[in-house]
XYZ file of C-alpha atoms in Angstrom:
324
model
C -140.791 51.045 -63.659
C -137.965 53.253 -65.224
C -138.053 54.772 -68.637
C -135.348 56.286 -70.941
C -137.639 57.497 -73.696
C -135.543 57.374 -76.791
C -137.363 60.112 -79.066
C -138.371 63.132 -77.389
C -138.432 66.574 -79.017
C -138.508 70.253 -77.740
C -138.905 73.248 -79.168
C -139.066 76.989 -78.982
C -140.039 79.247 -81.994
C -138.899 82.206 -79.957
C -135.543 80.949 -79.204
C -134.917 79.093 -82.541
C -136.059 78.825 -86.288
C -138.523 76.500 -87.400
C -140.422 76.359 -90.831
C -142.628 73.631 -90.447
C -144.849 74.632 -87.362
C -148.203 75.161 -87.614
C -151.638 74.757 -85.731
C -151.184 73.007 -82.224
C -147.490 72.331 -82.608
C -146.819 76.311 -83.291
C -146.092 76.683 -79.560
C -143.354 76.456 -76.749
C -142.700 72.788 -76.137
C -140.241 72.582 -73.261
C -139.449 72.622 -69.581
C -142.751 73.621 -68.240
C -144.541 71.576 -71.285
C -142.743 68.361 -70.187
C -143.768 68.401 -66.874
C -147.104 67.967 -67.212
C -146.730 65.295 -69.685
C -144.389 63.205 -67.434
C -145.486 59.340 -67.346
C -147.330 58.314 -63.986
C -145.841 54.964 -64.232
C -142.385 55.761 -64.391
C -140.470 55.937 -60.927
C -137.380 57.292 -62.792
C -137.648 58.897 -66.043
C -134.845 60.324 -68.739
C -134.916 61.100 -72.070
C -132.998 61.401 -75.657
C -133.726 64.626 -77.080
C -133.951 64.426 -81.288
C -133.777 67.197 -83.562
C -136.839 69.090 -84.139
C -136.466 70.471 -87.485
C -134.835 73.889 -87.010
C -133.352 75.434 -90.154
C -129.824 74.372 -91.126
C -128.212 77.212 -89.576
C -129.858 76.564 -86.024
C -128.895 73.136 -85.901
C -125.752 73.930 -83.171
C -127.674 76.505 -81.622
C -130.589 73.926 -80.910
C -127.748 71.463 -79.022
C -126.937 74.605 -76.923
C -130.453 75.312 -75.745
C -131.324 71.814 -75.201
C -128.183 71.208 -73.402
C -129.140 73.997 -71.268
C -132.683 72.742 -70.268
C -130.849 68.697 -69.852
C -130.321 69.169 -65.960
C -133.921 69.833 -65.285
C -135.587 67.443 -67.750
C -133.574 64.526 -67.606
C -131.948 64.712 -70.884
C -129.190 62.262 -71.107
C -128.345 62.108 -74.571
C -128.820 64.704 -78.185
C -129.280 63.508 -81.536
C -128.247 66.571 -83.220
C -129.400 67.967 -86.588
C -127.105 67.685 -89.697
C -126.772 67.228 -93.334
C -124.387 64.670 -94.162
C -124.289 65.264 -97.837
C -122.121 68.394 -97.534
C -118.536 67.271 -97.929
C -116.193 69.180 -95.791
C -119.240 71.140 -94.125
C -120.489 68.032 -92.805
C -117.025 67.543 -91.465
C -116.785 70.641 -89.917
C -120.464 70.548 -88.138
C -119.377 66.863 -86.676
C -116.094 68.497 -85.324
C -118.375 71.385 -83.816
C -120.714 68.649 -82.179
C -117.570 66.674 -80.845
C -117.428 69.914 -78.095
C -120.886 69.011 -76.887
C -120.631 66.060 -74.372
C -124.515 65.314 -74.576
C -124.097 64.663 -78.009
C -124.653 61.104 -78.989
C -126.034 60.909 -82.411
C -126.886 62.707 -85.498
C -130.045 63.015 -87.902
C -130.390 64.159 -91.241
C -133.869 63.731 -91.767
C -134.659 61.930 -94.931
C -138.396 61.514 -94.996
C -138.549 64.608 -97.413
C -135.637 64.045 -99.434
C -135.711 62.739 -102.945
C -135.471 59.125 -102.810
C -131.664 57.623 -103.441
C -130.153 60.410 -101.327
C -129.470 58.188 -98.248
C -127.212 56.017 -100.812
C -125.585 58.757 -102.538
C -121.957 58.881 -102.459
C -122.080 62.285 -100.572
C -124.293 60.926 -98.422
C -122.599 57.749 -97.603
C -119.230 59.617 -97.254
C -121.025 61.791 -94.419
C -122.294 58.750 -92.935
C -118.887 57.206 -92.885
C -117.366 60.456 -90.543
C -120.555 59.640 -88.233
C -119.574 55.909 -87.646
C -116.009 57.009 -87.384
C -116.713 59.383 -84.651
C -118.425 56.780 -82.864
C -121.894 58.619 -83.240
C -125.424 57.100 -84.145
C -127.440 57.977 -87.095
C -131.308 58.157 -86.601
C -133.111 57.466 -89.945
C -136.207 59.166 -89.998
C -138.008 57.623 -93.739
C -141.333 56.976 -95.038
C -142.114 53.464 -95.887
C -141.275 53.459 -99.541
C -137.430 54.816 -98.410
C -136.746 51.410 -96.180
C -134.929 49.730 -98.939
C -132.472 52.865 -99.193
C -131.784 52.798 -95.363
C -130.932 48.929 -95.893
C -128.295 49.820 -98.464
C -127.090 52.394 -96.436
C -126.762 49.992 -93.376
C -125.121 47.634 -95.796
C -122.464 49.927 -97.073
C -121.689 50.958 -93.558
C -121.696 47.797 -91.322
C -120.169 49.547 -88.290
C -122.794 52.637 -88.332
C -124.969 52.258 -85.369
C -128.142 53.206 -87.242
C -131.790 53.400 -85.491
C -134.898 53.504 -87.594
C -137.567 56.080 -86.470
C -141.073 55.375 -86.114
C -140.997 52.142 -87.449
C -140.415 53.506 -90.966
C -143.587 55.314 -90.951
C -145.894 52.574 -92.224
C -149.707 53.573 -93.138
C -151.895 52.724 -90.153
C -154.718 54.316 -90.785
C -157.224 55.880 -87.660
C -159.049 53.914 -85.064
C -162.276 53.960 -86.958
C -160.723 53.101 -90.246
C -157.220 50.799 -89.086
C -154.914 49.718 -91.653
C -152.760 46.170 -91.234
C -149.457 45.877 -92.026
C -148.364 45.744 -95.887
C -146.559 42.902 -96.859
C -143.960 45.215 -98.651
C -143.510 47.113 -95.446
C -143.151 44.094 -93.409
C -140.674 42.651 -95.974
C -138.413 46.028 -95.998
C -138.533 46.390 -92.103
C -137.274 42.558 -92.141
C -134.595 43.161 -94.887
C -133.213 46.346 -93.032
C -133.077 44.133 -89.613
C -130.827 41.904 -91.228
C -128.078 44.107 -90.630
C -127.046 43.427 -86.872
C -126.194 47.305 -86.238
C -129.812 48.548 -86.916
C -132.553 49.002 -84.224
C -136.171 50.196 -84.138
C -138.126 52.711 -82.429
C -141.431 51.887 -80.868
C -142.233 55.352 -81.566
C -144.668 57.804 -83.929
C -147.462 55.501 -84.823
C -149.859 57.294 -82.975
C -148.808 60.610 -85.154
C -149.098 58.585 -88.429
C -152.773 58.261 -87.115
C -153.068 61.564 -86.883
C -153.980 61.296 -82.865
C -156.770 59.195 -83.862
C -155.987 55.845 -82.852
C -156.203 52.653 -80.237
C -154.333 49.876 -79.346
C -155.972 46.994 -81.452
C -154.937 49.236 -84.184
C -151.238 49.530 -83.841
C -150.245 46.378 -81.910
C -149.964 44.327 -85.348
C -147.029 46.845 -86.308
C -145.306 46.190 -83.041
C -145.612 42.461 -83.647
C -143.947 42.561 -87.009
C -141.273 44.907 -85.561
C -140.226 42.632 -83.042
C -140.292 39.262 -85.228
C -137.783 41.351 -87.531
C -135.442 43.035 -84.894
C -135.933 40.709 -81.867
C -136.703 42.483 -78.798
C -132.997 43.168 -77.982
C -132.941 45.689 -80.766
C -136.407 47.562 -80.254
C -136.858 50.756 -77.778
C -139.396 53.132 -76.915
C -140.220 56.335 -77.540
C -142.953 59.158 -77.355
C -142.233 61.094 -80.325
C -143.753 64.181 -77.998
C -145.116 66.247 -78.821
C -145.736 65.391 -82.466
C -147.584 62.439 -81.402
C -149.727 63.888 -79.157
C -151.789 66.118 -81.402
C -155.050 65.079 -82.937
C -158.918 64.795 -82.207
C -159.877 65.915 -78.636
C -159.483 63.311 -75.887
C -162.785 62.022 -74.282
C -163.916 64.758 -71.743
C -161.391 67.506 -72.606
C -163.332 70.646 -71.385
C -161.018 72.667 -73.984
C -162.089 70.711 -76.905
C -162.073 72.995 -80.247
C -165.610 73.806 -81.092
C -164.955 72.979 -84.650
C -163.557 69.864 -84.092
C -159.853 70.593 -85.193
C -156.708 68.428 -83.938
C -155.455 69.992 -80.560
C -153.105 68.747 -77.660
C -153.815 65.809 -76.152
C -153.034 65.946 -72.437
C -152.958 62.050 -71.876
C -151.647 60.637 -75.049
C -148.164 60.540 -74.495
C -149.143 58.049 -71.177
C -151.566 55.931 -73.223
C -148.765 55.215 -75.881
C -146.656 54.315 -73.149
C -148.990 52.122 -71.806
C -150.160 50.390 -75.053
C -146.521 49.138 -75.497
C -146.110 48.398 -71.905
C -149.616 45.989 -72.146
C -148.097 44.713 -75.525
C -144.992 44.073 -73.985
C -146.557 42.311 -71.050
C -148.986 40.070 -72.893
C -146.151 38.706 -75.257
C -143.708 38.224 -72.433
C -141.218 40.629 -73.822
C -138.236 42.310 -71.437
C -139.960 45.913 -70.595
C -136.597 46.928 -69.047
C -134.949 46.475 -72.327
C -137.716 47.986 -74.440
C -138.077 50.984 -72.105
C -134.390 51.497 -70.897
C -131.498 49.201 -71.420
C -131.711 48.958 -75.397
C -131.599 53.052 -75.526
C -129.092 53.283 -73.090
C -126.659 50.924 -74.617
C -127.264 52.112 -78.284
C -126.976 55.769 -77.093
C -124.177 55.088 -74.801
C -125.651 57.480 -72.621
C -124.382 55.788 -69.564
C -120.895 57.151 -70.680
C -122.066 60.348 -70.734
C -122.643 63.327 -68.136
C -125.802 62.110 -66.325
C -128.587 64.552 -65.584
C -130.031 64.275 -62.417
C -133.020 61.807 -62.265
C -136.558 63.367 -62.511
C -139.251 62.272 -60.318
C -142.446 62.974 -62.361
C -144.991 65.202 -60.829
C -148.385 63.721 -59.778
C -150.933 66.606 -60.636
C -153.458 66.676 -63.104
C -152.668 68.105 -66.480
C -156.040 68.636 -68.283
C -156.616 72.199 -69.456
C -153.107 73.084 -68.772
C -152.075 73.418 -72.305
C -154.366 76.151 -73.297
C -154.147 77.787 -69.965
C -150.621 78.319 -70.166
C -150.694 79.919 -73.675
C -152.837 82.455 -71.902
């Protein structure tokens, strides 16, 4: 099958500045690391890079850094970091992005912002500038912020907006799973009433702290499918954020203290979970794993990186060994 990963991160603390990386995530995740996390079932694999939380001053440098890696990694689109509430500075930033052909959209990460920012006059003005340039907007919010995203979509109906990580609902853990709440399902459905809104099937393993199983997360996929329809859903790995958690079974490098660690097979396990769910429901796999993301981000109209054929070597033990 072919896979266009709609939500993948890359970072290098030696090249750019990040203030949030800690523990197992405070390392370089780029070309070599991704090659060891390729999906075994993917005959063709490409990806959309989503900004990784650099400091504001590094937003444009991050785009240039990723663009340099793009041909080798199959990156066919870049969702750049931006602040949309900065007036003329926002416009200047968007004009700078116009010179970068791989930029397909932007993300002002809202999950840590005060409630109401997404519907403030300054933010809506910036979002209108995004829509006017034909760029997309990635909305990364907590579940309680979903009504603000719906109001933003209503205020700018021409804005192509995609919800990251299903709005980050509380999912619990494999041992203590939580069911979808009526409030989250209601707010997701309200957002989906706006026809230019889409949703990424991504991030739920991360919301479980890496301690998850398929039975726990499938009810959330069902709610998203009911709300958006399969034609507005796209798969994303949220690598490497969603591959940190308890050591996987038979990991010979598991930390003795039981602390979170890199899970070598977690990206593949999440893809396999969504594939099995889609197969069981009779959903269109190619739409979820390729065409919807391609059409939403319009990557077919952008410069194309070479097709990446995934390696077939093992990956257990690589992560720590590569840190040397």
